[in-house]
Each structure stands twice: as C-alpha cells, then as structure tokens.
Amino acid sequence: MITLPLRSRRPSTSDQDAARADEVRGALAAVLPADAFVTTPESVERYSHDEAEWAPYVPALAVVRPRTAEQVQAVVRVCLEHRVPVVPRGAGTGLSGGANAMAGSVVVSLEAMDAVLEVNPVERYAVVQPGVVNDDLRATVAAQGLWYPPDPASSPWATIGGNVATNAGGVCCVKYGVTRDYVLALQVVTGTGELVRVGRRTAKGVAGYDLTALMVGSEGTLGIVTEVTVRLRPARPPEQTVVGHFSSLVAAGEAVAAVTRSGVVPSALELLDRHCLRAVEDWQHLGLEADAAAILLARVDSPGAAGDAEAEAVRLAFELGGATWSARSEDPQQAEALFAARRLAYPALERLGPVLTEDVCVPLAAVPTMLARIEDVAARFDVHIANIAHAGDGNLHPLLMTPPGDEAARTRAQAAFEEIHATAIALGGTVTGEHGVGLLKRGGLVAESEPAVIAMHHAIRAALDPAGILNPGKVVAEPAAPDEDRPAE
Amino acid sequence: MITLPLRSRRPSTSDQDAARADEVRGALAAVLPADAFVTTPESVERYSHDEAEWAPYVPALAVVRPRTAEQVQAVVRVCLEHRVPVVPRGAGTGLSGGANAMAGSVVVSLEAMDAVLEVNPVERYAVVQPGVVNDDLRATVAAQGLWYPPDPASSPWATIGGNVATNAGGVCCVKYGVTRDYVLALQVVTGTGELVRVGRRTAKGVAGYDLTALMVGSEGTLGIVTEVTVRLRPARPPEQTVVGHFSSLVAAGEAVAAVTRSGVVPSALELLDRHCLRAVEDWQHLGLEADAAAILLARVDSPGAAGDAEAEAVRLAFELGGATWSARSEDPQQAEALFAARRLAYPALERLGPVLTEDVCVPLAAVPTMLARIEDVAARFDVHIANIAHAGDGNLHPLLMTPPGDEAARTRAQAAFEEIHATAIALGGTVTGEHGVGLLKRGGLVAESEPAVIAMHHAIRAALDPAGILNPGKVVAEPAAPDEDRPAE
C-alpha cells in the first residue's frame, strides 16, 4: 500500500496528523449537518476506495455526503483552507482507483444528490444532480419518449456524476458515442472554491474554450461536478440482434473487422469468451450454452427494411469471419439474456477471485492481432485471462484472474497487465478506452504520451487547482516537490 | 481602429518598432525559405484580416506561409524569442476577426499545407494538413464511400485548420454535430514552441484530459494546428428535401418548433428570408421566386420508407406552423438551387454593402420569439436586417446591412448588434453558435459567462501560452498590465 503525498504536505508526526484531522473534521462539522457524515470505521473504509482490485488506498480522514452544491462548495473551501486533499466519488463502481482516498483526505460522496431536476423534451436535454443512477435517468427520460445513450455495464449502480468524471462508455458507443458526447453543461466547484457553470443548453455554442469537455473525464482533478445537463435523443426503433459463435477469439476478431468493412455501423458489437459465459451461467442460470470459444453479439437499429438489410450484412460478416454458427435472433428473451450475460460478466468473474481489469482500445484492424497477443501473454505469464470486449470499438477488457491469496499469481498478473498495455500502445492503441486513468493507468498514460503533453496536463491542473487539493495523484502523478519523494507508481 | 497590445509589450518609438520588425524578419528569414514570405504591401494587408467587416486589424510585421510543421514550430520559436504575437490563419473566411493581425505581429498562413495525408476506410478517419479546403476533403473521402459531415457555408474556400480553430458548424449539424465532434487528434505547436500530438486514432480513449476538444474552437490562442485527424462516417442514403413558404419570419419560427415537437431529427433545417432570396437571385439567376416572407428548407436522410415518413412529418409540421405552401421537392435540381441560395446568401448580401453578421444561438422553443425580437430591433434601430438561420439548431444569422459610407447607419447597426446579443442571452442563448468569439464577441462572452469562468479561461491560456504570444487579444481580452491601458473593446 502506498500513500499519495499532497503537493504541499510536509512530514509530520502521527500526533500532529491526528490533531490536524480533528481540526478538519471540526471545520467540516461547522458547515455541514450532522447526518452528512459517514462515521463508522467500516463505512469510512468502504467509501475510501472504488472497485479497482489492486489500486492502493488509505481510509479517509472524513467521508461526507452533501445534499447541495453549496455544501460541496463549503467542503472544498474547508479543504482549501486546511490544504487537505478532497476526493469526489459517485457509486464507487470505478475500475482504475480514481475514487480511492489518500492519507489525510476528505471523501465527498455525491450519492445523496440524486434528483432529476428537469427533463426538457423540446430542447432534448435533462438536468440532473450527479448522484442520479444511470439506469434511473434512462428510465425517467424513456417515459417521455427520449433516450440517454451512454450505457456502461455498471448502469444499474453507477451515477451520472461518476460517468462524467470518467467519460464512461458502454455498449451503444460503437454507434452513439460516449458520455462526453452527451454532456452539454456542468455546474462545478473549482479548485479555488468557486461554484461555476460551464457549457450551454443550446444545440450549438462556441463562446470560449470547451471547459465542459475538459472537465468530462478529468476524474475530479479539475473540479467537482454538482450538476449535469445531458443531451438526449428521441427514442429509437426496436433493435434486432445477431449472434455468432466462433471457435477461437481470433476468429471472432476477424469477424469484427469484416463487420467494419461491410460499412454497417451496428448499435452494439460485443464479444464474450467461454470463461465469461460459463461464470455468468454458473451464477445466474440464464440458460446460456457455452460451447463456443467466443461469441459475438451484434445489434442494429436502422428502421424497417434498412434494419433487416443491416442485420443480414452483419450475419454475413460473421460467416466471412469464420463463424461456426450465426443467426438473427428471433427470440427477444434469449437476445436479452445474452446481453445480460455481457453486463454481468465482470461481477460473475469477481465472485471467483481478484480480477485485474484491462481496458485497452486498439484500431479495429488490430483487434484480431491484439486478441492473439492477449492469448500469448496469458500463456507466457501463466495467468488465466477471460475476455469481454466492446469489440466494435476495439475496446477490449481482458480480465486477469488470480486465485485468492496466491501472491505469486498476483505478481505474474501484474506483469501480464503491463505487457498488455505495452502491446496495445505498440499497435497504435491506448491503455484506457473508457475506465479512466485513476491510479492504475498513470504509467500507461505516461508511456503513450509525449513528455510535453504530460507537461500540458500538469500546467492545466496547476492553473485550475493551484493548491493541488483536487484528487491529487490521480490521472497524472504529482510532480515531487524538492523536499519530497515521488509517490510510488 | 484599435491596436491590441501584447501582454509584455512596452511603449516604444516608431524607430524602435521598425528596428525590432527588421530583427524579427531577419530571424524568420533564417528559418524559412524565401518563397515562404508574402511580401507586397497589398498581400500583407489582405492576409492581415478575415471577413469580419467591422473587426479592427493592423497590417502584420510579416506574413509567412510555411510548408511543414517544423517550419511552423520554427516561426513560433522566433516569435517566442522576440516576444511578438503570432496569428494563425486558414483561408480567412472567419466572421469574428479571429485571424486579424495586431501591431507588430507575425501572421502564419497555413494554406500551403494542403495535403490529405491518409484516408483510412477501415478505421474511418482521415489525416490532413490544416490547409486542406473543406470541400476538397469531402470530395476525397466521398470517392471511398465515406463522409465528412461538417459543412459550413464557406466550405468551398474554408480550410479544415480554420474549421478546427473556430469549431465550425454548418447545415448538417442539426443531425450530425459540429467540427469538434469529428476531430480525433491534432498535431499542434504549443505556446512554448513544442510540436506535440494530442488525441487518438482509436474509436474510444480516455487517457488524460481531452486536450483535443480544448484546442478545437480555441481560435489559435492555445496552439497552432499543424495536422488534423478527423473521424469519418459511411456515406449516407440520398436525402429528401421539403420546402415551406411562410408569410412571416415568426410563422417560420413556429414551424421550426413544430418540427422539433414531431420527434423527427432532420438532416438540415434552414431558414432564408425574402431579402436573402432576392439578393442571391439578382446575382446568380438560379430561378428562385421570392414571394414568401421566409422559406424553410428541410432535408431528411433516413433510408427507405422511414425517410418518406420523416419527410411527410416535416411537411405536416410546416403546415402546422402556418405555411402558405409546402411540398416535398420532386426536383433534385430545384432542391439543390435552394440550398445553393442558402450558401450564397452571405456573399450575395456582401455585394450590396458592409454586412455585420450575427451568430446567436437560442433554445429551439425561443426561435419564434428571437425572430420577432430581431424584427423589433430592426425597426427600433432603423437598421435593415436580412435573416438566414440554421433554424433547426436555433442558430440565427441576422445580417445587419448598412449603405456604403453611411457612418450614422454603422453606429445604429453596432447598437442593434449589441441589443441582439443581449436578447439572445436573456432568452437562454449564446452570442456565438458557430463563428467564434474572435474580436467581435469578446464582450458577449464576458456578458454570458460568470467572472470565475472568464478567470478559468485566463488561467488555462496563461498555463499553455505563458509568454502570451498566441493570437493575443482574441477570445478573451488580455488582462491589462499595470503600466498599460486596456485594449479598446
């Protein structure tokens, strides 16, 4: 476990630390109601990390659950005054450690700010508090014939605020884009303790820099989001599902490339391997058969005959890629079960032991090669790797599984994790397609970026958070002060 | 005419200025070939401003046309060393003064960097130099069955680099978004003289801050773009056109609101008033009749029967809005002539005298009200105002016309311009939907933004351009140094 020193932190004895912690808690108590504090040690521990299995954390000095933007602002101002780190947090479903607490920090959970403030069907936007759960927003707007596309697998639990912080993706991104494409405006508490609005509610607007896009995906390091205005689409026609079975991961990868060459843009193109199917079936008993090495699940949503033509084109591409079986699904329940399996793959595998989740994204033409290299890494490093993927985006989630308590396996998995990063970068890809950098991908960000680009990150961060209090150590490691050691990577 | 002082500029005599200019020209000559310089005073004058009629400019100290990114970098380093402003420029079709030169500045025209470097039909992107003309890119990718959507009216002349600098919009944005939605990656020379790459070529990626989105629309104040990777779409089905005639601007606005309520997302929804139609017809003789006060031009592009249904729904919405006549166009040539009239409206009006172009964008529900207020402003300020609009986006372009040489009319038009800004902001809109802030909308940006947000702009700018050499005075006015006056607004 490592601690993440704050830029301005100075060495101090634990007595000094405890006194300082009491001081900060007292200052927070002066600006928040008593019921805004999470107090039991177990809860503080639970709120001090996300779902990134191997990312380090330290229990926070305090965990607070504000109910208004003004309370969030008051918390940030206390943290500014006392120069303590503030770590914003949604539902804690992140997979990169972006919401993990560091020593002496205050965790701000936005989950209690969970109101949908407005749904505007004419301008097609919704205004929500950050703690609104993704699926709840989707259901609320669906009741008015509208659609909020971003659909991460964690949508039953993940909050819009967390989705914004990580620029979350999902299944429909292959056709409809990611969270950033749907964020019109934000209310944010800045690193200087100001409560500001950025963005717009009009369809277009180019007045000034796109601070909204800059905030999205910045993982709480440039501001804490207290309100989100999302763009909506009209509800779309019903989707059709196409399923393909493949005798190898690489064959499934070839089929993905064939879909791309067909010119069809599917509304979903997902890959699951046998390990995932089996883990879900063992847990949920959905009636899935797992006799193929990998399956592809595609959906298309063009209306009428055009949709039929798209579905058939996808099925043909599956055959061209070497499918052992392919079909347009006639049974909506079976199609739904397959997509449920896709969503449940991660928690199903987590039941079996610690999972280290990759999130590499490569060019589409490189998908078969990347899948082959992942199999090679699994063999060379003697690590069990299951695979799910937003295959149509080239966004692969190899899941590195280790037996509980097996330290040697953990060490091998860590090495395999780094090797997969390096391979993705070498193929023209990125270490993170949708999960974010957090703590786990900081080295990867540095590996895939020019030093001058990393310097631009530091410059922007210092410009918007001059005191260095906003989720320090995340995305980019803090530059070491002359009298401090660098944080361990 | 005003001069725009550079942050670090100190008062100096004209002899000192001339010596300094010679010094800078000499330094540029040492890093660029001789044919990279624009030398005649007429050409220097022409390259020292864009098409914003009323924005101030001063002929540049030097105008250069580099052919490589490394030459651009060398120019920026010379400007850094000598602390002189550098003003990047595409085709100069901007309408806000964003490319206007200030005293003692170096203009860098990117027009000679006009190569399409790669078109990748599998990953669906193109890599282009900034001087590639928008229509040329569109034609090049169309030959491979691909489509680059952003289509500003200036597309026959405007460059992709300029489109990126201003985050240009166009006719198809109502369904397909603006330039920022299509920029995947950039190569940029930074304010510290580094040549860097930001962004990615994969479908998804969340490694680090979205510096690409931050650069797009920053009007050359955060970096000079030397290469652009744009996202492409597969070619789409043929469009259908629907035309509506209206007896008033406001009725046309009501029809726009009715289209929105219908749930159809048209691929174009444009408004032209009688003045624009007449000016184009007098110039180009396209055979347009201008007996309606305003016409709406819509296009839909869903495939097959779905497209037929959309076209009929739009026509019905036009009737609901009070159309005096509406029809689905059966004649592709006539439909093309109407859209050509839309594109040619601005140059057609420019022939008649100085035009001050508005670019306000309001919520869709406010379109009828905004159009009524514009008519009211025209009457109150005694200014002739013609109207074109990307009506489906709420992005209106009232064109304030003044007789050549009539100073009193100019003064009234300037007052009307400010009044229209204020009205748009009051209705929940913005002063610029797609043209950019440049010089003309700086006051508008301040009016529609919180002071803390303007401070964030300054902080980011100072972080990425610490010497203040990149297009100073644009987007946000430079904070006055203690010993300097503020630039005139």
PDB file of C-alpha atoms in Angstrom, chain A residues 9-211:
ATOM      1  CA  ARG A   9       2.208  18.204   2.529  1.00  0.00           C
ATOM      2  CA  ARG A  10       5.099  18.263   4.951  1.00  0.00           C
ATOM      3  CA  PRO A  11       6.325  15.360   7.085  1.00  0.00           C
ATOM      4  CA  SER A  12       4.633  15.326  10.444  1.00  0.00           C
ATOM      5  CA  THR A  13       4.336  13.014  13.397  1.00  0.00           C
ATOM      6  CA  SER A  14       1.202  10.976  13.833  1.00  0.00           C
ATOM      7  CA  ASP A  15       0.203  13.150  16.800  1.00  0.00           C
ATOM      8  CA  GLN A  16       0.297  16.172  14.567  1.00  0.00           C
ATOM      9  CA  ASP A  17      -1.687  14.252  11.955  1.00  0.00           C
ATOM     10  CA  ALA A  18      -4.385  13.331  14.460  1.00  0.00           C
ATOM     11  CA  ALA A  19      -4.686  16.903  15.709  1.00  0.00           C
ATOM     12  CA  ARG A  20      -4.912  18.156  12.169  1.00  0.00           C
ATOM     13  CA  ALA A  21      -7.574  15.555  11.325  1.00  0.00           C
ATOM     14  CA  ASP A  22      -9.655  16.695  14.318  1.00  0.00           C
ATOM     15  CA  GLU A  23      -9.288  20.283  13.188  1.00  0.00           C
ATOM     16  CA  VAL A  24     -10.527  19.459   9.676  1.00  0.00           C
ATOM     17  CA  ARG A  25     -13.433  17.382  10.986  1.00  0.00           C
ATOM     18  CA  GLY A  26     -14.397  20.257  13.234  1.00  0.00           C
ATOM     19  CA  ALA A  27     -14.310  22.706  10.358  1.00  0.00           C
ATOM     20  CA  LEU A  28     -16.474  20.362   8.251  1.00  0.00           C
ATOM     21  CA  ALA A  29     -18.950  19.963  11.106  1.00  0.00           C
ATOM     22  CA  ALA A  30     -19.330  23.721  11.151  1.00  0.00           C
ATOM     23  CA  VAL A  31     -20.553  23.790   7.521  1.00  0.00           C
ATOM     24  CA  LEU A  32     -22.472  20.501   7.185  1.00  0.00           C
ATOM     25  CA  PRO A  33     -25.417  18.958   9.025  1.00  0.00           C
ATOM     26  CA  ALA A  34     -24.555  16.049  11.307  1.00  0.00           C
ATOM     27  CA  ASP A  35     -26.297  13.495   9.083  1.00  0.00           C
ATOM     28  CA  ALA A  36     -23.947  14.363   6.215  1.00  0.00           C
ATOM     29  CA  PHE A  37     -21.114  12.437   7.869  1.00  0.00           C
ATOM     30  CA  VAL A  38     -20.340   8.754   7.379  1.00  0.00           C
ATOM     31  CA  THR A  39     -18.937   7.758  10.730  1.00  0.00           C
ATOM     32  CA  THR A  40     -18.420   4.034  11.334  1.00  0.00           C
ATOM     33  CA  PRO A  41     -14.896   2.826  10.545  1.00  0.00           C
ATOM     34  CA  GLU A  42     -16.340   0.092   8.281  1.00  0.00           C
ATOM     35  CA  SER A  43     -18.273   2.631   6.234  1.00  0.00           C
ATOM     36  CA  VAL A  44     -15.352   5.027   6.062  1.00  0.00           C
ATOM     37  CA  GLU A  45     -13.246   2.131   4.780  1.00  0.00           C
ATOM     38  CA  ARG A  46     -15.895   1.186   2.215  1.00  0.00           C
ATOM     39  CA  TYR A  47     -16.231   4.779   0.956  1.00  0.00           C
ATOM     40  CA  SER A  48     -12.462   5.126   0.659  1.00  0.00           C
ATOM     41  CA  HIS A  49     -11.993   3.033  -2.474  1.00  0.00           C
ATOM     42  CA  ASP A  50     -13.658   2.025  -5.713  1.00  0.00           C
ATOM     43  CA  GLU A  51     -13.805  -1.424  -7.359  1.00  0.00           C
ATOM     44  CA  ALA A  52     -10.268  -1.357  -8.738  1.00  0.00           C
ATOM     45  CA  GLU A  53      -8.995  -4.515  -7.140  1.00  0.00           C
ATOM     46  CA  TRP A  54      -5.344  -3.631  -6.956  1.00  0.00           C
ATOM     47  CA  ALA A  55      -5.299   0.123  -6.563  1.00  0.00           C
ATOM     48  CA  PRO A  56      -3.928   1.391  -3.237  1.00  0.00           C
ATOM     49  CA  TYR A  57      -5.988   3.467  -0.816  1.00  0.00           C
ATOM     50  CA  VAL A  58      -5.885   4.814   2.716  1.00  0.00           C
ATOM     51  CA  PRO A  59      -9.058   5.332   4.779  1.00  0.00           C
ATOM     52  CA  ALA A  60     -10.136   8.946   4.527  1.00  0.00           C
ATOM     53  CA  LEU A  61      -9.876  11.430   7.365  1.00  0.00           C
ATOM     54  CA  ALA A  62     -13.603  12.099   6.821  1.00  0.00           C
ATOM     55  CA  VAL A  63     -16.361  10.944   4.486  1.00  0.00           C
ATOM     56  CA  VAL A  64     -19.184  13.393   3.799  1.00  0.00           C
ATOM     57  CA  ARG A  65     -22.408  13.129   1.823  1.00  0.00           C
ATOM     58  CA  PRO A  66     -23.503  16.673   0.964  1.00  0.00           C
ATOM     59  CA  ARG A  67     -27.019  17.355  -0.332  1.00  0.00           C
ATOM     60  CA  THR A  68     -26.468  20.656  -2.149  1.00  0.00           C
ATOM     61  CA  ALA A  69     -23.914  22.267  -4.421  1.00  0.00           C
ATOM     62  CA  GLU A  70     -23.367  24.901  -1.745  1.00  0.00           C
ATOM     63  CA  GLN A  71     -22.453  22.188   0.761  1.00  0.00           C
ATOM     64  CA  VAL A  72     -19.952  20.740  -1.716  1.00  0.00           C
ATOM     65  CA  GLN A  73     -18.514  24.216  -2.144  1.00  0.00           C
ATOM     66  CA  ALA A  74     -18.269  24.639   1.617  1.00  0.00           C
ATOM     67  CA  VAL A  75     -16.402  21.327   1.910  1.00  0.00           C
ATOM     68  CA  VAL A  76     -13.937  22.315  -0.813  1.00  0.00           C
ATOM     69  CA  ARG A  77     -13.348  25.638   0.917  1.00  0.00           C
ATOM     70  CA  VAL A  78     -12.588  23.893   4.198  1.00  0.00           C
ATOM     71  CA  CYS A  79     -10.167  21.598   2.357  1.00  0.00           C
ATOM     72  CA  LEU A  80      -8.578  24.604   0.665  1.00  0.00           C
ATOM     73  CA  GLU A  81      -8.136  26.402   3.933  1.00  0.00           C
ATOM     74  CA  HIS A  82      -6.610  23.369   5.606  1.00  0.00           C
ATOM     75  CA  ARG A  83      -4.753  22.214   2.488  1.00  0.00           C
ATOM     76  CA  VAL A  84      -6.133  18.685   2.600  1.00  0.00           C
ATOM     77  CA  PRO A  85      -6.975  16.561  -0.464  1.00  0.00           C
ATOM     78  CA  VAL A  86     -10.628  16.188  -1.450  1.00  0.00           C
ATOM     79  CA  VAL A  87     -11.693  13.026  -3.292  1.00  0.00           C
ATOM     80  CA  PRO A  88     -15.057  13.089  -5.082  1.00  0.00           C
ATOM     81  CA  ARG A  89     -16.945   9.853  -5.506  1.00  0.00           C
ATOM     82  CA  GLY A  90     -20.096   8.571  -7.219  1.00  0.00           C
ATOM     83  CA  ALA A  91     -21.232   4.985  -6.657  1.00  0.00           C
ATOM     84  CA  GLY A  92     -17.673   3.711  -6.409  1.00  0.00           C
ATOM     85  CA  THR A  93     -18.001   1.385  -9.411  1.00  0.00           C
ATOM     86  CA  GLY A  94     -14.792   2.729 -10.987  1.00  0.00           C
ATOM     87  CA  LEU A  95     -12.148   0.246 -12.045  1.00  0.00           C
ATOM     88  CA  SER A  96      -8.982   2.375 -12.010  1.00  0.00           C
ATOM     89  CA  GLY A  97      -8.787   3.656  -8.433  1.00  0.00           C
ATOM     90  CA  GLY A  98      -9.871   7.174  -9.416  1.00  0.00           C
ATOM     91  CA  ALA A  99     -12.041   7.485  -6.291  1.00  0.00           C
ATOM     92  CA  ASN A 100      -9.518   5.993  -3.868  1.00  0.00           C
ATOM     93  CA  ALA A 101      -8.714   8.055  -0.796  1.00  0.00           C
ATOM     94  CA  MET A 102      -5.189   9.029   0.153  1.00  0.00           C
ATOM     95  CA  ALA A 103      -3.761   9.777   3.606  1.00  0.00           C
ATOM     96  CA  GLY A 104      -5.418  12.721   5.309  1.00  0.00           C
ATOM     97  CA  SER A 105      -8.069  13.210   2.626  1.00  0.00           C
ATOM     98  CA  VAL A 106     -11.771  14.068   2.704  1.00  0.00           C
ATOM     99  CA  VAL A 107     -14.032  11.870   0.561  1.00  0.00           C
ATOM    100  CA  VAL A 108     -17.080  13.661  -0.865  1.00  0.00           C
ATOM    101  CA  SER A 109     -19.750  11.173  -1.896  1.00  0.00           C
ATOM    102  CA  LEU A 110     -22.241  12.779  -4.282  1.00  0.00           C
ATOM    103  CA  GLU A 111     -24.728   9.898  -3.973  1.00  0.00           C
ATOM    104  CA  ALA A 112     -27.231  11.834  -1.869  1.00  0.00           C
ATOM    105  CA  MET A 113     -27.610  14.445  -4.610  1.00  0.00           C
ATOM    106  CA  ASP A 114     -29.824  12.200  -6.702  1.00  0.00           C
ATOM    107  CA  ALA A 115     -32.606  14.368  -8.129  1.00  0.00           C
ATOM    108  CA  VAL A 116     -33.569  14.620 -11.791  1.00  0.00           C
ATOM    109  CA  LEU A 117     -34.190  18.374 -11.854  1.00  0.00           C
ATOM    110  CA  GLU A 118     -35.641  18.783 -15.345  1.00  0.00           C
ATOM    111  CA  VAL A 119     -36.414  16.804 -18.473  1.00  0.00           C
ATOM    112  CA  ASN A 120     -36.966  19.055 -21.474  1.00  0.00           C
ATOM    113  CA  PRO A 121     -38.462  17.149 -24.398  1.00  0.00           C
ATOM    114  CA  VAL A 122     -38.390  20.133 -26.785  1.00  0.00           C
ATOM    115  CA  GLU A 123     -34.722  21.050 -26.366  1.00  0.00           C
ATOM    116  CA  ARG A 124     -33.968  17.376 -25.650  1.00  0.00           C
ATOM    117  CA  TYR A 125     -31.908  17.696 -22.502  1.00  0.00           C
ATOM    118  CA  ALA A 126     -32.129  16.657 -18.872  1.00  0.00           C
ATOM    119  CA  VAL A 127     -30.652  18.424 -15.865  1.00  0.00           C
ATOM    120  CA  VAL A 128     -29.618  16.059 -13.092  1.00  0.00           C
ATOM    121  CA  GLN A 129     -27.716  16.021  -9.863  1.00  0.00           C
ATOM    122  CA  PRO A 130     -24.512  13.963 -10.004  1.00  0.00           C
ATOM    123  CA  GLY A 131     -25.813  11.157  -7.786  1.00  0.00           C
ATOM    124  CA  VAL A 132     -28.575  10.105 -10.189  1.00  0.00           C
ATOM    125  CA  VAL A 133     -28.038   6.478 -11.198  1.00  0.00           C
ATOM    126  CA  ASN A 134     -27.528   5.951 -14.935  1.00  0.00           C
ATOM    127  CA  ASP A 135     -30.412   3.461 -15.319  1.00  0.00           C
ATOM    128  CA  ASP A 136     -32.726   5.751 -13.342  1.00  0.00           C
ATOM    129  CA  LEU A 137     -32.018   8.634 -15.715  1.00  0.00           C
ATOM    130  CA  ARG A 138     -32.588   6.370 -18.690  1.00  0.00           C
ATOM    131  CA  ALA A 139     -35.919   5.173 -17.317  1.00  0.00           C
ATOM    132  CA  THR A 140     -37.065   8.698 -16.438  1.00  0.00           C
ATOM    133  CA  VAL A 141     -36.420  10.092 -19.913  1.00  0.00           C
ATOM    134  CA  ALA A 142     -37.771   6.964 -21.648  1.00  0.00           C
ATOM    135  CA  ALA A 143     -41.136   7.765 -20.080  1.00  0.00           C
ATOM    136  CA  GLN A 144     -41.125  10.903 -22.247  1.00  0.00           C
ATOM    137  CA  GLY A 145     -40.055   9.135 -25.449  1.00  0.00           C
ATOM    138  CA  LEU A 146     -36.421  10.163 -25.020  1.00  0.00           C
ATOM    139  CA  TRP A 147     -33.171   8.287 -24.794  1.00  0.00           C
ATOM    140  CA  TYR A 148     -29.898   8.847 -22.929  1.00  0.00           C
ATOM    141  CA  PRO A 149     -27.475   6.558 -24.810  1.00  0.00           C
ATOM    142  CA  PRO A 150     -24.342   6.049 -22.639  1.00  0.00           C
ATOM    143  CA  ASP A 151     -24.777   2.624 -21.034  1.00  0.00           C
ATOM    144  CA  PRO A 152     -21.773   1.350 -19.096  1.00  0.00           C
ATOM    145  CA  ALA A 153     -22.144  -2.212 -17.826  1.00  0.00           C
ATOM    146  CA  SER A 154     -22.409  -0.703 -14.335  1.00  0.00           C
ATOM    147  CA  SER A 155     -25.515   1.308 -15.337  1.00  0.00           C
ATOM    148  CA  PRO A 156     -27.758  -0.221 -12.605  1.00  0.00           C
ATOM    149  CA  TRP A 157     -25.451   1.272  -9.948  1.00  0.00           C
ATOM    150  CA  ALA A 158     -23.131   3.858 -11.494  1.00  0.00           C
ATOM    151  CA  THR A 159     -24.051   7.535 -11.188  1.00  0.00           C
ATOM    152  CA  ILE A 160     -24.076  10.186 -13.891  1.00  0.00           C
ATOM    153  CA  GLY A 161     -21.506  12.171 -11.895  1.00  0.00           C
ATOM    154  CA  GLY A 162     -19.158   9.196 -11.930  1.00  0.00           C
ATOM    155  CA  ASN A 163     -19.872   8.626 -15.620  1.00  0.00           C
ATOM    156  CA  VAL A 164     -18.919  12.252 -16.274  1.00  0.00           C
ATOM    157  CA  ALA A 165     -15.775  12.012 -14.158  1.00  0.00           C
ATOM    158  CA  THR A 166     -14.541   9.001 -16.133  1.00  0.00           C
ATOM    159  CA  ASN A 167     -16.167   9.796 -19.521  1.00  0.00           C
ATOM    160  CA  ALA A 168     -17.854   6.408 -19.294  1.00  0.00           C
ATOM    161  CA  GLY A 169     -18.594   4.362 -22.396  1.00  0.00           C
ATOM    162  CA  GLY A 170     -20.751   1.283 -22.799  1.00  0.00           C
ATOM    163  CA  VAL A 171     -22.389  -0.985 -25.300  1.00  0.00           C
ATOM    164  CA  CYS A 172     -24.065   1.564 -27.577  1.00  0.00           C
ATOM    165  CA  CYS A 173     -20.950   3.728 -28.017  1.00  0.00           C
ATOM    166  CA  VAL A 174     -19.993   1.985 -31.227  1.00  0.00           C
ATOM    167  CA  LYS A 175     -22.802   3.906 -32.928  1.00  0.00           C
ATOM    168  CA  TYR A 176     -23.783   6.611 -30.442  1.00  0.00           C
ATOM    169  CA  GLY A 177     -20.609   7.809 -28.725  1.00  0.00           C
ATOM    170  CA  VAL A 178     -19.541   8.183 -25.113  1.00  0.00           C
ATOM    171  CA  THR A 179     -20.556  10.295 -22.122  1.00  0.00           C
ATOM    172  CA  ARG A 180     -18.632  13.378 -23.311  1.00  0.00           C
ATOM    173  CA  ASP A 181     -20.758  13.424 -26.473  1.00  0.00           C
ATOM    174  CA  TYR A 182     -23.854  13.900 -24.295  1.00  0.00           C
ATOM    175  CA  VAL A 183     -22.715  16.448 -21.724  1.00  0.00           C
ATOM    176  CA  LEU A 184     -23.931  19.926 -22.645  1.00  0.00           C
ATOM    177  CA  ALA A 185     -23.223  21.789 -19.425  1.00  0.00           C
ATOM    178  CA  LEU A 186     -21.918  21.316 -15.914  1.00  0.00           C
ATOM    179  CA  GLN A 187     -22.078  23.043 -12.593  1.00  0.00           C
ATOM    180  CA  VAL A 188     -18.721  22.573 -10.922  1.00  0.00           C
ATOM    181  CA  VAL A 189     -16.927  23.506  -7.717  1.00  0.00           C
ATOM    182  CA  THR A 190     -13.447  24.546  -8.827  1.00  0.00           C
ATOM    183  CA  GLY A 191     -10.107  24.106  -7.134  1.00  0.00           C
ATOM    184  CA  THR A 192     -10.334  27.694  -5.951  1.00  0.00           C
ATOM    185  CA  GLY A 193     -13.648  27.018  -4.249  1.00  0.00           C
ATOM    186  CA  GLU A 194     -15.848  28.794  -6.791  1.00  0.00           C
ATOM    187  CA  LEU A 195     -19.220  27.357  -7.828  1.00  0.00           C
ATOM    188  CA  VAL A 196     -19.457  27.909 -11.594  1.00  0.00           C
ATOM    189  CA  ARG A 197     -21.485  26.900 -14.631  1.00  0.00           C
ATOM    190  CA  VAL A 198     -19.762  25.892 -17.858  1.00  0.00           C
ATOM    191  CA  GLY A 199     -21.284  24.841 -21.163  1.00  0.00           C
ATOM    192  CA  ARG A 200     -24.670  25.685 -22.583  1.00  0.00           C
ATOM    193  CA  ARG A 201     -28.223  24.489 -23.104  1.00  0.00           C
ATOM    194  CA  THR A 202     -28.469  25.456 -26.766  1.00  0.00           C
ATOM    195  CA  ALA A 203     -27.864  22.995 -29.610  1.00  0.00           C
ATOM    196  CA  LYS A 204     -24.681  24.790 -30.601  1.00  0.00           C
ATOM    197  CA  GLY A 205     -22.314  27.255 -28.984  1.00  0.00           C
ATOM    198  CA  VAL A 206     -18.659  28.255 -29.370  1.00  0.00           C
ATOM    199  CA  ALA A 207     -18.345  31.056 -26.828  1.00  0.00           C
ATOM    200  CA  GLY A 208     -14.967  30.426 -25.214  1.00  0.00           C
ATOM    201  CA  TYR A 209     -12.957  27.302 -24.508  1.00  0.00           C
ATOM    202  CA  ASP A 210     -14.753  23.982 -24.129  1.00  0.00           C
ATOM    203  CA  LEU A 211     -14.355  23.753 -20.367  1.00  0.00           C
TER     204      LEU A 211
END
